Every structure is written in structure tokens, then in C-alpha cells.
Amino acid sequence: MQLTPALLPGLIRAINAVIETNADEVTALDQAIGDGDHVTNVQRGLKALMAQSEELAGLDWVAAWQKIGMTVMTAVGGASGSLYGTLFVAMSKAGRDKALDLAAFAEIFSSGVEAVKQRGKADAGEKTMLDVLIPVAAYLRQAASDGVALPEVLDNAARTAIVGMESTKDMIATKGRASFLEERSRGHIDAGAKTSQLMICALVDVLAKQLTTPA
Ligand code: ADP
Ligand code: MG
């Protein structure tokens, strides 16, 4: 199996579908502790990416991540647009001259997450998308150094994303709009953590199917 950007149209479609299916739930989460626009922000980005997906399919990963990042930054409003955009632009920068095996991808993704931390001046435990992204990045690095087989890596990455998303429920928000609510932010899952988890699980599903499809 070749993990090339030719997979991108299918990946973007799968992400778009899972966000669509869960749109009402994500809106309710962002209404509870934010301003309710998170899903429409994300969907605006996905619409722009769907329109570009054939073009993205013809690029290499470094160019594709750069283009995705720039599109997301310009198309998506809200805090999440610049944060998700930053993730991909930083992945592009970190991916230069690297052959894409699991160890390299783990490093590239970790560089992207590090850039999101810096951009949002946030870290784990602050009830944001980082409570999904940081543990998934850490798991990928661990799996690469332990030599875990790819199907198992995908399974565990999805599980890690779900645990991270759920962990935001009991946290008090200290970054973003939800932080205005202080103690009252507790008891609700963070909307950005939810969309990050949904996107990671959708990616994992598509990649897992690729692994089992004969070339
Ligand atoms: P806005 O908050 O501007 O309305 P969105 O609703 O699109 O933007 O996105 C909100 C999500 O962005 C939150 O649920 C949270 O996961 C994430 N977020 C907000 N601020 C930060 C930050 N400083 N660092 C990381 N993630 C953040
Ligand atoms: Mg919002």
C-alpha cells in the first residue's frame, strides 16, 4: 500500500462526512461553553478543501500540508482556523526531505502539535483540542520507538483520541472563550477536542481500510 497524497480526496470526504453526522452534537458543545460556531467554522474549511482535493492529490505531502494549512487559515474563522492551519503549515515545514515512515510521521505530527501549543499559548489540561492532539502525538512517537505494527498503531491512536476528548469533560477551561466561564466550563466536552477526535478517527478508518485492501 502506498500512503501518498492520492489518498487525500478520500480522507477529506471521510472527515467531511463524520463532521456532518456529528454537527448538531458539536454545535451543542460549543453553545454550552463557547459561541456555537465551531462546526460551521470547521465545515467552511472542509468545503474549501473538498474543492481543492484533486489538486492536493497531485502534490507531495510537504506541498499538500502547506496548501491545506494555508486554505484552513484563510477559510476557517475563529480560534480553531489559525490553530488547525498552524498544525498543517508546521507539519509541512517539519516534513521537508523526510521519507514518510511511522517514526518520521510521528516527529512531523509532533512538530505540528508543538506549533499549535505555541500559537495558542496553551498546553495539555486546558480543555482544548490539544488534549486530543498532544496524547496522540505522544502515542505515535512511543509506537514508532516500540516498533508497533501499523494496524495496531491506528487502533490505538483512535482510542487515544477518544480518551483525550473525554478527558476534557471534567477540566476547567483556561484558554479560549470557554475560559470566561471558569468553574462553569466543567461538565462539558470541549468542541475542538471533539472535532479533533472525530477527524483522527475518520483518518484512521480510511487508512485501516487501505491497509487491508490488496494493492
Ligand atoms: P472561537 O473560540 O473563536 O469561536 P471555534 O469555535 O472555531 O473558535 O474553536 C473553538 C475551539 O478552539 C475550542 O473548543 C478549543 O478546542 C480550541 N481553542 C481555543 N483556544 C485555544 C488555544 N488557545 N489553544 C488551543 N486550542 C484552543
Ligand atoms: Mg466558537
Short mmCIF file of C-alpha atoms and ligand atoms in Angstrom, two decimals:
data_model
loop_
_atom_site.label_atom_id
_atom_site.label_comp_id
_atom_site.label_asym_id
_atom_site.label_seq_id
_atom_site.Cartn_x
_atom_site.Cartn_y
_atom_site.Cartn_z
CA MET A 1 0.00 0.00 0.00
CA GLN A 2 1.21 3.48 -0.90
CA LEU A 3 0.44 6.25 1.58
CA THR A 4 0.58 9.10 -0.92
CA PRO A 5 -1.46 12.32 -1.16
CA ALA A 6 -3.62 10.46 -3.68
CA LEU A 7 -5.42 9.37 -0.51
CA LEU A 8 -6.35 12.97 0.32
CA PRO A 9 -9.66 13.24 -1.57
CA GLY A 10 -10.93 10.14 0.25
CA LEU A 11 -9.59 11.34 3.60
CA ILE A 12 -11.17 14.78 3.23
CA ARG A 13 -14.50 13.22 2.17
CA ALA A 14 -14.46 10.90 5.18
CA ILE A 15 -13.71 13.78 7.56
CA ASN A 16 -16.41 15.90 5.99
CA ALA A 17 -18.91 13.06 6.43
CA VAL A 18 -18.11 12.45 10.09
CA ILE A 19 -18.28 16.16 10.90
CA GLU A 20 -21.62 16.38 9.09
CA THR A 21 -23.00 13.41 11.04
CA ASN A 22 -21.91 14.90 14.37
CA ALA A 23 -22.57 18.56 13.54
CA ASP A 24 -25.50 19.04 15.91
CA GLU A 25 -23.64 17.45 18.80
CA VAL A 26 -20.54 19.63 18.24
CA THR A 27 -22.69 22.75 17.97
CA ALA A 28 -24.36 21.90 21.27
CA LEU A 29 -20.92 21.52 22.88
CA ASP A 30 -19.70 24.87 21.58
CA GLN A 31 -23.00 26.51 22.58
CA ALA A 32 -22.63 25.21 26.12
CA ILE A 33 -19.22 26.80 26.77
CA GLY A 34 -18.38 28.83 23.63
CA ASP A 35 -20.28 30.76 20.98
CA GLY A 36 -21.69 27.83 18.98
CA ASP A 37 -19.87 28.45 15.70
CA HIS A 38 -17.18 25.76 15.86
CA VAL A 39 -18.80 23.29 13.49
CA THR A 40 -19.62 25.91 10.87
CA ASN A 41 -16.02 27.14 11.11
CA VAL A 42 -14.68 23.64 10.54
CA GLN A 43 -17.19 22.95 7.75
CA ARG A 44 -16.15 26.12 5.93
CA GLY A 45 -12.60 24.79 5.89
CA LEU A 46 -13.67 21.37 4.74
CA LYS A 47 -15.71 22.83 1.90
CA ALA A 48 -12.65 24.73 0.69
CA LEU A 49 -10.53 21.57 0.96
CA MET A 50 -13.11 19.48 -0.91
CA ALA A 51 -12.92 21.97 -3.78
CA GLN A 52 -9.12 21.58 -3.86
CA SER A 53 -8.92 17.88 -3.22
CA GLU A 54 -7.98 16.74 -6.73
CA GLU A 55 -5.24 19.35 -6.85
CA LEU A 56 -3.99 18.23 -3.41
CA ALA A 57 -3.90 14.63 -4.66
CA GLY A 58 -1.26 15.56 -7.24
CA LEU A 59 1.17 17.16 -4.76
CA ASP A 60 3.75 15.60 -2.46
CA TRP A 61 2.99 15.57 1.27
CA VAL A 62 5.09 18.65 2.07
CA ALA A 63 3.32 20.74 -0.57
CA ALA A 64 -0.07 19.27 0.30
CA TRP A 65 0.25 20.01 4.03
CA GLN A 66 1.35 23.57 3.23
CA LYS A 67 -1.63 24.12 0.93
CA ILE A 68 -4.06 22.56 3.43
CA GLY A 69 -2.69 24.77 6.20
CA MET A 70 -2.99 27.96 4.17
CA THR A 71 -6.50 27.08 3.00
CA VAL A 72 -7.64 26.29 6.53
CA MET A 73 -6.13 29.52 7.88
CA THR A 74 -7.91 31.66 5.32
CA ALA A 75 -11.22 29.78 5.03
CA VAL A 76 -11.90 28.97 8.68
CA GLY A 77 -12.81 31.70 11.11
CA GLY A 78 -12.45 31.55 14.85
CA ALA A 79 -9.61 30.44 17.03
CA SER A 80 -9.70 26.98 15.50
CA GLY A 81 -8.87 28.22 11.97
CA SER A 82 -5.48 29.60 12.85
CA LEU A 83 -4.75 26.65 15.16
CA TYR A 84 -5.65 23.88 12.70
CA GLY A 85 -3.95 25.88 9.93
CA THR A 86 -0.80 26.20 12.01
CA LEU A 87 -0.78 22.43 12.58
CA PHE A 88 -0.53 21.71 8.85
CA VAL A 89 1.88 24.52 7.94
CA ALA A 90 4.24 23.35 10.69
CA MET A 91 3.90 19.73 9.54
CA SER A 92 4.90 20.84 6.06
CA LYS A 93 7.97 22.60 7.38
CA ALA A 94 8.96 19.59 9.50
CA GLY A 95 8.32 17.13 6.67
CA ARG A 96 10.92 18.52 4.25
CA ASP A 97 13.37 15.90 2.99
CA LYS A 98 11.90 13.11 5.11
CA ALA A 99 10.81 9.71 3.85
CA LEU A 100 7.43 9.08 5.37
CA ASP A 101 7.63 6.10 7.70
CA LEU A 102 5.89 5.92 11.10
CA ALA A 103 8.83 7.41 13.01
CA ALA A 104 9.09 10.34 10.60
CA PHE A 105 5.35 10.92 10.67
CA ALA A 106 5.33 10.85 14.47
CA GLU A 107 8.03 13.54 14.51
CA ILE A 108 6.29 15.62 11.84
CA PHE A 109 2.93 15.45 13.60
CA SER A 110 4.58 16.28 16.93
CA SER A 111 6.19 19.37 15.37
CA GLY A 112 2.74 20.43 14.15
CA VAL A 113 1.24 19.97 17.62
CA GLU A 114 4.14 21.89 19.18
CA ALA A 115 3.39 24.80 16.84
CA VAL A 116 -0.29 24.72 17.87
CA LYS A 117 0.79 24.89 21.52
CA GLN A 118 2.91 27.93 20.79
CA ARG A 119 0.31 29.62 18.63
CA GLY A 120 -2.44 29.20 21.25
CA LYS A 121 -0.09 29.63 24.23
CA ALA A 122 -1.71 26.51 25.60
CA ASP A 123 -0.78 23.06 26.83
CA ALA A 124 -2.42 19.80 27.89
CA GLY A 125 -5.07 20.05 30.60
CA GLU A 126 -6.56 23.38 29.44
CA LYS A 127 -9.68 21.84 27.84
CA THR A 128 -8.86 22.37 24.17
CA MET A 129 -8.10 20.38 21.01
CA LEU A 130 -4.61 19.95 22.47
CA ASP A 131 -5.99 17.41 24.94
CA VAL A 132 -6.51 15.17 21.90
CA LEU A 133 -3.55 16.22 19.75
CA ILE A 134 -0.84 16.02 22.45
CA PRO A 135 -1.59 12.45 23.62
CA VAL A 136 -1.98 11.21 20.03
CA ALA A 137 1.41 12.72 19.10
CA ALA A 138 3.00 11.17 22.19
CA TYR A 139 1.45 7.79 21.41
CA LEU A 140 2.73 7.86 17.81
CA ARG A 141 6.28 8.60 18.97
CA GLN A 142 6.08 5.79 21.52
CA ALA A 143 4.64 3.35 18.98
CA ALA A 144 7.37 4.20 16.48
CA SER A 145 10.10 3.63 19.04
CA ASP A 146 8.46 0.36 20.20
CA GLY A 147 8.08 -0.86 16.61
CA VAL A 148 4.31 -1.40 16.90
CA ALA A 149 2.68 -2.72 13.71
CA LEU A 150 0.66 -0.21 11.70
CA PRO A 151 -2.84 -1.71 12.12
CA GLU A 152 -2.37 -1.69 15.89
CA VAL A 153 -0.96 1.85 15.81
CA LEU A 154 -4.09 3.05 14.00
CA ASP A 155 -6.39 1.34 16.50
CA ASN A 156 -4.54 2.72 19.50
CA ALA A 157 -4.29 6.22 18.01
CA ALA A 158 -8.09 6.29 17.63
CA ARG A 159 -8.54 5.04 21.19
CA THR A 160 -6.08 7.64 22.49
CA ALA A 161 -8.01 10.39 20.70
CA ILE A 162 -11.29 9.25 22.28
CA VAL A 163 -9.78 9.11 25.78
CA GLY A 164 -8.30 12.60 25.26
CA MET A 165 -11.61 14.02 24.03
CA GLU A 166 -13.48 12.55 27.00
CA SER A 167 -10.85 13.85 29.44
CA THR A 168 -11.83 17.44 28.58
CA LYS A 169 -15.25 16.97 30.19
CA ASP A 170 -14.01 17.32 33.75
CA MET A 171 -11.47 20.05 33.02
CA ILE A 172 -11.86 23.74 33.70
CA ALA A 173 -11.08 25.78 30.58
CA THR A 174 -8.16 28.17 30.93
CA LYS A 175 -7.80 29.12 27.24
CA GLY A 176 -10.24 30.32 24.59
CA ARG A 177 -13.81 31.54 25.04
CA ALA A 178 -14.75 28.72 27.42
CA SER A 179 -12.23 30.11 29.94
CA PHE A 180 -14.60 33.04 30.57
CA LEU A 181 -16.92 30.56 32.31
CA GLU A 182 -14.21 29.39 34.74
CA GLU A 183 -15.67 26.68 37.04
CA ARG A 184 -18.90 26.54 34.97
CA SER A 185 -16.93 25.23 31.99
CA ARG A 186 -16.65 21.91 33.82
CA GLY A 187 -19.05 19.13 32.79
CA HIS A 188 -18.94 19.73 29.02
CA ILE A 189 -16.63 18.17 26.44
CA ASP A 190 -14.62 20.80 24.51
CA ALA A 191 -15.88 21.26 20.94
CA GLY A 192 -12.40 21.48 19.41
CA ALA A 193 -11.33 18.32 21.22
CA LYS A 194 -14.42 16.62 19.79
CA THR A 195 -13.73 17.67 16.18
CA SER A 196 -10.05 16.68 16.52
CA GLN A 197 -11.09 13.25 17.79
CA LEU A 198 -13.70 12.81 15.05
CA MET A 199 -11.18 13.76 12.36
CA ILE A 200 -8.49 11.44 13.73
CA CYS A 201 -10.95 8.54 13.97
CA ALA A 202 -12.13 9.17 10.38
CA LEU A 203 -8.49 9.23 9.15
CA VAL A 204 -7.78 6.01 10.99
CA ASP A 205 -10.82 4.29 9.43
CA VAL A 206 -9.78 5.21 5.90
CA LEU A 207 -6.13 4.24 6.46
CA ALA A 208 -7.09 0.95 8.14
CA LYS A 209 -9.21 0.05 5.10
CA GLN A 210 -6.29 0.92 2.82
CA LEU A 211 -4.06 -1.44 4.76
CA THR A 212 -6.43 -4.36 4.20
CA THR A 213 -7.06 -3.60 0.51
CA PRO A 214 -4.75 -5.58 -1.78
CA ALA A 215 -2.63 -3.24 -3.92
P1 ADP B 1 -13.83 30.55 18.63
O1 ADP B 1 -13.46 30.09 20.00
O2 ADP B 1 -13.03 31.72 18.17
O3 ADP B 1 -15.33 30.69 18.47
P2 ADP B 1 -14.01 27.95 17.38
O4 ADP B 1 -15.35 27.85 18.00
O5 ADP B 1 -13.92 27.61 15.93
O6 ADP B 1 -13.36 29.38 17.64
O7 ADP B 1 -13.00 26.97 18.12
C1 ADP B 1 -13.05 26.78 19.49
C2 ADP B 1 -12.07 25.66 19.85
O8 ADP B 1 -10.73 26.09 19.64
C3 ADP B 1 -12.15 25.28 21.31
O9 ADP B 1 -13.15 24.32 21.51
C4 ADP B 1 -10.75 24.78 21.62
O10 ADP B 1 -10.63 23.38 21.37
C5 ADP B 1 -9.88 25.49 20.60
N1 ADP B 1 -9.09 26.55 21.23
C6 ADP B 1 -9.49 27.79 21.58
N2 ADP B 1 -8.46 28.48 22.09
C7 ADP B 1 -7.37 27.67 22.07
C8 ADP B 1 -5.98 27.80 22.45
N3 ADP B 1 -5.50 28.91 22.94
N4 ADP B 1 -5.18 26.72 22.24
C9 ADP B 1 -5.66 25.59 21.71
N5 ADP B 1 -6.94 25.41 21.33
C10 ADP B 1 -7.78 26.41 21.51
MG MG B 2 -16.74 29.12 18.76
#
